[in-house]
Amino acid sequence: MTKTIDFFFSIGSPWAFIGLEPFATLAAEHGATIRPHVIPLIEDNGGIYSRDRPEARRAYWTKDLKRWAALRGKTLNFENRAALSDPAPAGLMVVAAIEANQDWLKLTKALQEAFWGRGEDIGDTEIRRSIATAAGFDAAALDDLGQGEAVQARRTSSYETAKAAGVFGLPTFLYEGELYWGQDSLPFLERHLKGEKLVA
């Protein structure tokens, strides 16, 4: 039977960026299909944006991100981030790629590398389209599709699926009814994929 992992993430999550490639590699190694869902944090379920956390926790969050980035071989650019636009439109572009059966993983990687690795303003239409075009996509078509009803319906469906499953933070992986929150939970997902689920 085909293994299917529901992957809940956002372009604006640095943790999703850090864990994207290790997760994709893990899924491929186990012959698992990834079912992607681009969503925001679910505050109703307890998700808390970093900007809403106390300073001490945000300081630790930043340091922990840097540790994990180094471990994963990633570079995080924290300079002038306040000047960057909302990356949500880039998320809609990825949803459009999913809807159009295009390589959403490749597009996600390109946009996240630009946003988190190089500090590029992917909320800006021209910058976002330039990145997507360089990655081999018809950026204007995806942006247009991202504003359509089909993409909006898919995004709403993903959000409702995530909320009902108990998802709150990103990234979260759902496999055989079990939630694994955070890229640091990938070892537990790996054991589950091997049939070695730790907790019944």
mmCIF file of C-alpha atoms in Angstrom:
data_model
loop_
_atom_site.group_PDB
_atom_site.id
_atom_site.type_symbol
_atom_site.label_atom_id
_atom_site.label_comp_id
_atom_site.label_asym_id
_atom_site.label_seq_id
_atom_site.Cartn_x
_atom_site.Cartn_y
_atom_site.Cartn_z
ATOM 1 C CA MET A 1 0.000 0.000 0.000
ATOM 2 C CA THR A 2 1.261 3.466 -0.896
ATOM 3 C CA LYS A 3 2.485 5.523 2.031
ATOM 4 C CA THR A 4 1.058 9.048 2.055
ATOM 5 C CA ILE A 5 2.308 11.888 4.254
ATOM 6 C CA ASP A 6 0.308 15.078 4.614
ATOM 7 C CA PHE A 7 2.777 17.975 4.780
ATOM 8 C CA PHE A 8 1.516 21.215 6.324
ATOM 9 C CA PHE A 9 3.839 24.181 5.803
ATOM 10 C CA SER A 10 4.206 27.793 4.752
ATOM 11 C CA ILE A 11 6.780 29.687 2.728
ATOM 12 C CA GLY A 12 7.183 32.066 5.667
ATOM 13 C CA SER A 13 8.226 29.345 8.126
ATOM 14 C CA PRO A 14 12.002 29.141 8.585
ATOM 15 C CA TRP A 15 11.576 25.725 10.172
ATOM 16 C CA ALA A 16 9.774 24.487 7.049
ATOM 17 C CA PHE A 17 12.679 25.839 5.001
ATOM 18 C CA ILE A 18 15.297 24.103 7.139
ATOM 19 C CA GLY A 19 13.426 20.799 7.089
ATOM 20 C CA LEU A 20 12.191 20.779 3.484
ATOM 21 C CA GLU A 21 15.024 18.860 1.851
ATOM 22 C CA PRO A 22 15.555 16.333 4.677
ATOM 23 C CA PHE A 23 11.820 15.607 4.623
ATOM 24 C CA ALA A 24 11.700 15.228 0.836
ATOM 25 C CA THR A 25 14.686 12.865 0.998
ATOM 26 C CA LEU A 26 13.070 10.839 3.789
ATOM 27 C CA ALA A 27 9.796 10.494 1.872
ATOM 28 C CA ALA A 28 11.653 9.397 -1.268
ATOM 29 C CA GLU A 29 13.709 6.834 0.628
ATOM 30 C CA HIS A 30 10.510 5.218 1.908
ATOM 31 C CA GLY A 31 8.572 5.490 -1.332
ATOM 32 C CA ALA A 32 6.074 7.807 0.309
ATOM 33 C CA THR A 33 3.845 10.238 -1.534
ATOM 34 C CA ILE A 34 3.778 13.781 -0.144
ATOM 35 C CA ARG A 35 0.390 15.494 -0.041
ATOM 36 C CA PRO A 36 1.247 19.205 0.395
ATOM 37 C CA HIS A 37 -0.866 21.775 2.234
ATOM 38 C CA VAL A 38 0.188 25.434 2.286
ATOM 39 C CA ILE A 39 -1.422 27.009 5.351
ATOM 40 C CA PRO A 40 -0.812 29.665 8.018
ATOM 41 C CA LEU A 41 -0.338 28.870 11.690
ATOM 42 C CA ILE A 42 -3.598 27.793 13.288
ATOM 43 C CA GLU A 43 -4.039 30.073 16.259
ATOM 44 C CA ASP A 44 -7.319 28.427 17.263
ATOM 45 C CA ASN A 45 -5.327 25.256 17.917
ATOM 46 C CA GLY A 46 -2.569 27.039 19.839
ATOM 47 C CA GLY A 47 -0.216 28.245 17.114
ATOM 48 C CA ILE A 48 1.712 31.375 18.170
ATOM 49 C CA TYR A 49 3.564 33.660 15.772
ATOM 50 C CA SER A 50 7.099 34.532 16.885
ATOM 51 C CA ARG A 51 6.210 38.241 16.919
ATOM 52 C CA ASP A 52 3.642 37.531 19.646
ATOM 53 C CA ARG A 53 6.039 35.714 21.959
ATOM 54 C CA PRO A 54 7.967 37.271 24.861
ATOM 55 C CA GLU A 55 11.412 38.649 24.003
ATOM 56 C CA ALA A 56 13.267 35.921 25.915
ATOM 57 C CA ARG A 57 11.510 33.232 23.916
ATOM 58 C CA ARG A 58 12.092 35.030 20.613
ATOM 59 C CA ALA A 59 15.792 35.348 21.418
ATOM 60 C CA TYR A 60 16.020 31.620 22.088
ATOM 61 C CA TRP A 61 13.976 30.898 18.937
ATOM 62 C CA THR A 62 16.494 32.827 16.840
ATOM 63 C CA LYS A 63 19.482 31.058 18.382
ATOM 64 C CA ASP A 64 17.859 27.651 17.985
ATOM 65 C CA LEU A 65 17.098 28.413 14.340
ATOM 66 C CA LYS A 66 20.747 29.231 13.752
ATOM 67 C CA ARG A 67 21.824 25.982 15.404
ATOM 68 C CA TRP A 68 19.486 23.898 13.288
ATOM 69 C CA ALA A 69 20.348 25.806 10.121
ATOM 70 C CA ALA A 70 24.034 25.049 10.695
ATOM 71 C CA LEU A 71 23.224 21.400 11.351
ATOM 72 C CA ARG A 72 21.161 21.202 8.151
ATOM 73 C CA GLY A 73 23.766 23.062 6.094
ATOM 74 C CA LYS A 74 21.506 26.064 5.538
ATOM 75 C CA THR A 75 22.174 29.778 5.777
ATOM 76 C CA LEU A 76 19.544 32.021 7.353
ATOM 77 C CA ASN A 77 19.557 35.727 6.580
ATOM 78 C CA PHE A 78 18.145 37.729 9.491
ATOM 79 C CA GLU A 79 19.165 41.159 8.194
ATOM 80 C CA ASN A 80 16.479 43.790 7.468
ATOM 81 C CA ARG A 81 13.661 41.259 7.628
ATOM 82 C CA ALA A 82 11.230 43.884 8.898
ATOM 83 C CA ALA A 83 11.476 45.561 5.487
ATOM 84 C CA LEU A 84 10.322 42.439 3.640
ATOM 85 C CA SER A 85 6.764 42.092 2.375
ATOM 86 C CA ASP A 86 4.320 39.387 3.451
ATOM 87 C CA PRO A 87 5.402 36.108 1.786
ATOM 88 C CA ALA A 88 1.781 34.860 1.640
ATOM 89 C CA PRO A 89 1.422 35.616 -2.119
ATOM 90 C CA ALA A 90 4.385 33.313 -2.718
ATOM 91 C CA GLY A 91 2.453 30.643 -0.856
ATOM 92 C CA LEU A 92 -0.467 31.116 -3.241
ATOM 93 C CA MET A 93 1.950 30.642 -6.139
ATOM 94 C CA VAL A 94 3.000 27.308 -4.631
ATOM 95 C CA VAL A 95 -0.640 26.284 -4.151
ATOM 96 C CA ALA A 96 -1.178 27.158 -7.815
ATOM 97 C CA ALA A 97 1.723 24.863 -8.751
ATOM 98 C CA ILE A 98 0.132 22.080 -6.686
ATOM 99 C CA GLU A 99 -3.224 22.674 -8.369
ATOM 100 C CA ALA A 100 -1.578 22.598 -11.809
ATOM 101 C CA ASN A 101 0.342 19.371 -11.029
ATOM 102 C CA GLN A 102 3.672 21.148 -11.404
ATOM 103 C CA ASP A 103 6.831 20.633 -9.336
ATOM 104 C CA TRP A 104 5.678 22.458 -6.197
ATOM 105 C CA LEU A 105 8.671 21.132 -4.254
ATOM 106 C CA LYS A 106 11.133 22.772 -6.636
ATOM 107 C CA LEU A 107 9.210 26.052 -6.536
ATOM 108 C CA THR A 108 8.967 25.979 -2.741
ATOM 109 C CA LYS A 109 12.704 25.418 -2.448
ATOM 110 C CA ALA A 110 13.472 28.309 -4.818
ATOM 111 C CA LEU A 111 11.185 30.753 -3.006
ATOM 112 C CA GLN A 112 12.320 29.751 0.487
ATOM 113 C CA GLU A 113 16.007 29.896 -0.469
ATOM 114 C CA ALA A 114 15.408 33.431 -1.746
ATOM 115 C CA PHE A 115 13.394 34.528 1.274
ATOM 116 C CA TRP A 116 15.292 32.859 4.110
ATOM 117 C CA GLY A 117 18.718 32.305 2.581
ATOM 118 C CA ARG A 118 19.177 35.594 0.724
ATOM 119 C CA GLY A 119 16.614 37.893 2.337
ATOM 120 C CA GLU A 120 14.850 38.654 -0.948
ATOM 121 C CA ASP A 121 11.436 40.306 -0.892
ATOM 122 C CA ILE A 122 9.296 37.524 -2.368
ATOM 123 C CA GLY A 123 6.165 39.432 -1.383
ATOM 124 C CA ASP A 124 7.031 41.777 -4.238
ATOM 125 C CA THR A 125 5.392 40.550 -7.447
ATOM 126 C CA GLU A 126 8.322 41.190 -9.776
ATOM 127 C CA ILE A 127 10.890 39.634 -7.442
ATOM 128 C CA ARG A 128 8.721 36.572 -6.828
ATOM 129 C CA ARG A 129 8.090 36.102 -10.541
ATOM 130 C CA SER A 130 11.766 36.486 -11.364
ATOM 131 C CA ILE A 131 12.649 33.724 -8.899
ATOM 132 C CA ALA A 132 9.959 31.410 -10.250
ATOM 133 C CA THR A 133 10.955 32.100 -13.852
ATOM 134 C CA ALA A 134 14.605 31.337 -13.092
ATOM 135 C CA ALA A 135 13.453 28.025 -11.590
ATOM 136 C CA GLY A 136 11.723 27.138 -14.866
ATOM 137 C CA PHE A 137 8.101 28.090 -14.171
ATOM 138 C CA ASP A 138 5.604 30.287 -15.991
ATOM 139 C CA ALA A 139 5.508 32.729 -13.099
ATOM 140 C CA ALA A 140 2.811 35.048 -14.429
ATOM 141 C CA ALA A 141 0.490 32.121 -15.121
ATOM 142 C CA LEU A 142 1.017 30.712 -11.618
ATOM 143 C CA ASP A 143 0.442 34.103 -10.018
ATOM 144 C CA ASP A 144 -2.779 34.481 -11.986
ATOM 145 C CA LEU A 145 -3.909 30.971 -11.078
ATOM 146 C CA GLY A 146 -3.106 31.759 -7.450
ATOM 147 C CA GLN A 147 -5.836 34.400 -7.442
ATOM 148 C CA GLY A 148 -8.464 32.028 -8.824
ATOM 149 C CA GLU A 149 -11.256 30.147 -7.107
ATOM 150 C CA ALA A 150 -9.643 26.713 -7.440
ATOM 151 C CA VAL A 151 -6.563 27.757 -5.484
ATOM 152 C CA GLN A 152 -8.603 29.569 -2.870
ATOM 153 C CA ALA A 153 -10.772 26.469 -2.438
ATOM 154 C CA ARG A 154 -7.710 24.234 -2.112
ATOM 155 C CA ARG A 155 -6.176 26.550 0.471
ATOM 156 C CA THR A 156 -9.391 26.617 2.493
ATOM 157 C CA SER A 157 -9.681 22.832 2.301
ATOM 158 C CA SER A 158 -6.073 22.411 3.461
ATOM 159 C CA TYR A 159 -6.675 24.740 6.387
ATOM 160 C CA GLU A 160 -9.814 22.910 7.477
ATOM 161 C CA THR A 161 -8.072 19.539 7.124
ATOM 162 C CA ALA A 162 -5.184 20.778 9.261
ATOM 163 C CA LYS A 163 -7.435 22.309 11.905
ATOM 164 C CA ALA A 164 -9.513 19.151 12.224
ATOM 165 C CA ALA A 165 -6.362 17.035 12.529
ATOM 166 C CA GLY A 166 -5.047 19.180 15.403
ATOM 167 C CA VAL A 167 -2.274 20.957 13.527
ATOM 168 C CA PHE A 168 -1.141 24.237 15.105
ATOM 169 C CA GLY A 169 2.483 24.956 14.118
ATOM 170 C CA LEU A 170 4.535 24.533 10.956
ATOM 171 C CA PRO A 171 5.842 22.387 9.536
ATOM 172 C CA THR A 172 3.691 19.455 10.624
ATOM 173 C CA PHE A 173 3.692 15.984 9.111
ATOM 174 C CA LEU A 174 0.650 13.688 9.323
ATOM 175 C CA TYR A 175 1.131 9.999 8.708
ATOM 176 C CA GLU A 176 -1.369 7.253 9.482
ATOM 177 C CA GLY A 177 -3.280 9.580 11.794
ATOM 178 C CA GLU A 178 -0.174 10.585 13.776
ATOM 179 C CA LEU A 179 1.027 14.195 13.909
ATOM 180 C CA TYR A 180 4.707 15.128 13.953
ATOM 181 C CA TRP A 181 5.269 18.832 14.577
ATOM 182 C CA GLY A 182 8.517 20.510 13.616
ATOM 183 C CA GLN A 183 11.416 19.523 11.402
ATOM 184 C CA ASP A 184 13.147 18.182 14.504
ATOM 185 C CA SER A 185 10.477 15.458 14.679
ATOM 186 C CA LEU A 186 11.632 13.895 11.401
ATOM 187 C CA PRO A 187 13.474 11.068 13.247
ATOM 188 C CA PHE A 188 10.151 10.028 14.813
ATOM 189 C CA LEU A 189 8.425 10.146 11.426
ATOM 190 C CA GLU A 190 11.241 8.039 10.011
ATOM 191 C CA ARG A 191 10.736 5.370 12.653
ATOM 192 C CA HIS A 192 7.000 5.382 11.971
ATOM 193 C CA LEU A 193 7.642 4.934 8.253
ATOM 194 C CA LYS A 194 9.779 1.919 9.166
ATOM 195 C CA GLY A 195 6.923 0.487 11.221
ATOM 196 C CA GLU A 196 8.558 1.377 14.545
ATOM 197 C CA LYS A 197 5.991 3.814 15.921
ATOM 198 C CA LEU A 198 7.156 4.739 19.427
ATOM 199 C CA VAL A 199 3.836 5.630 21.048
ATOM 200 C CA ALA A 200 0.574 3.824 20.392
#
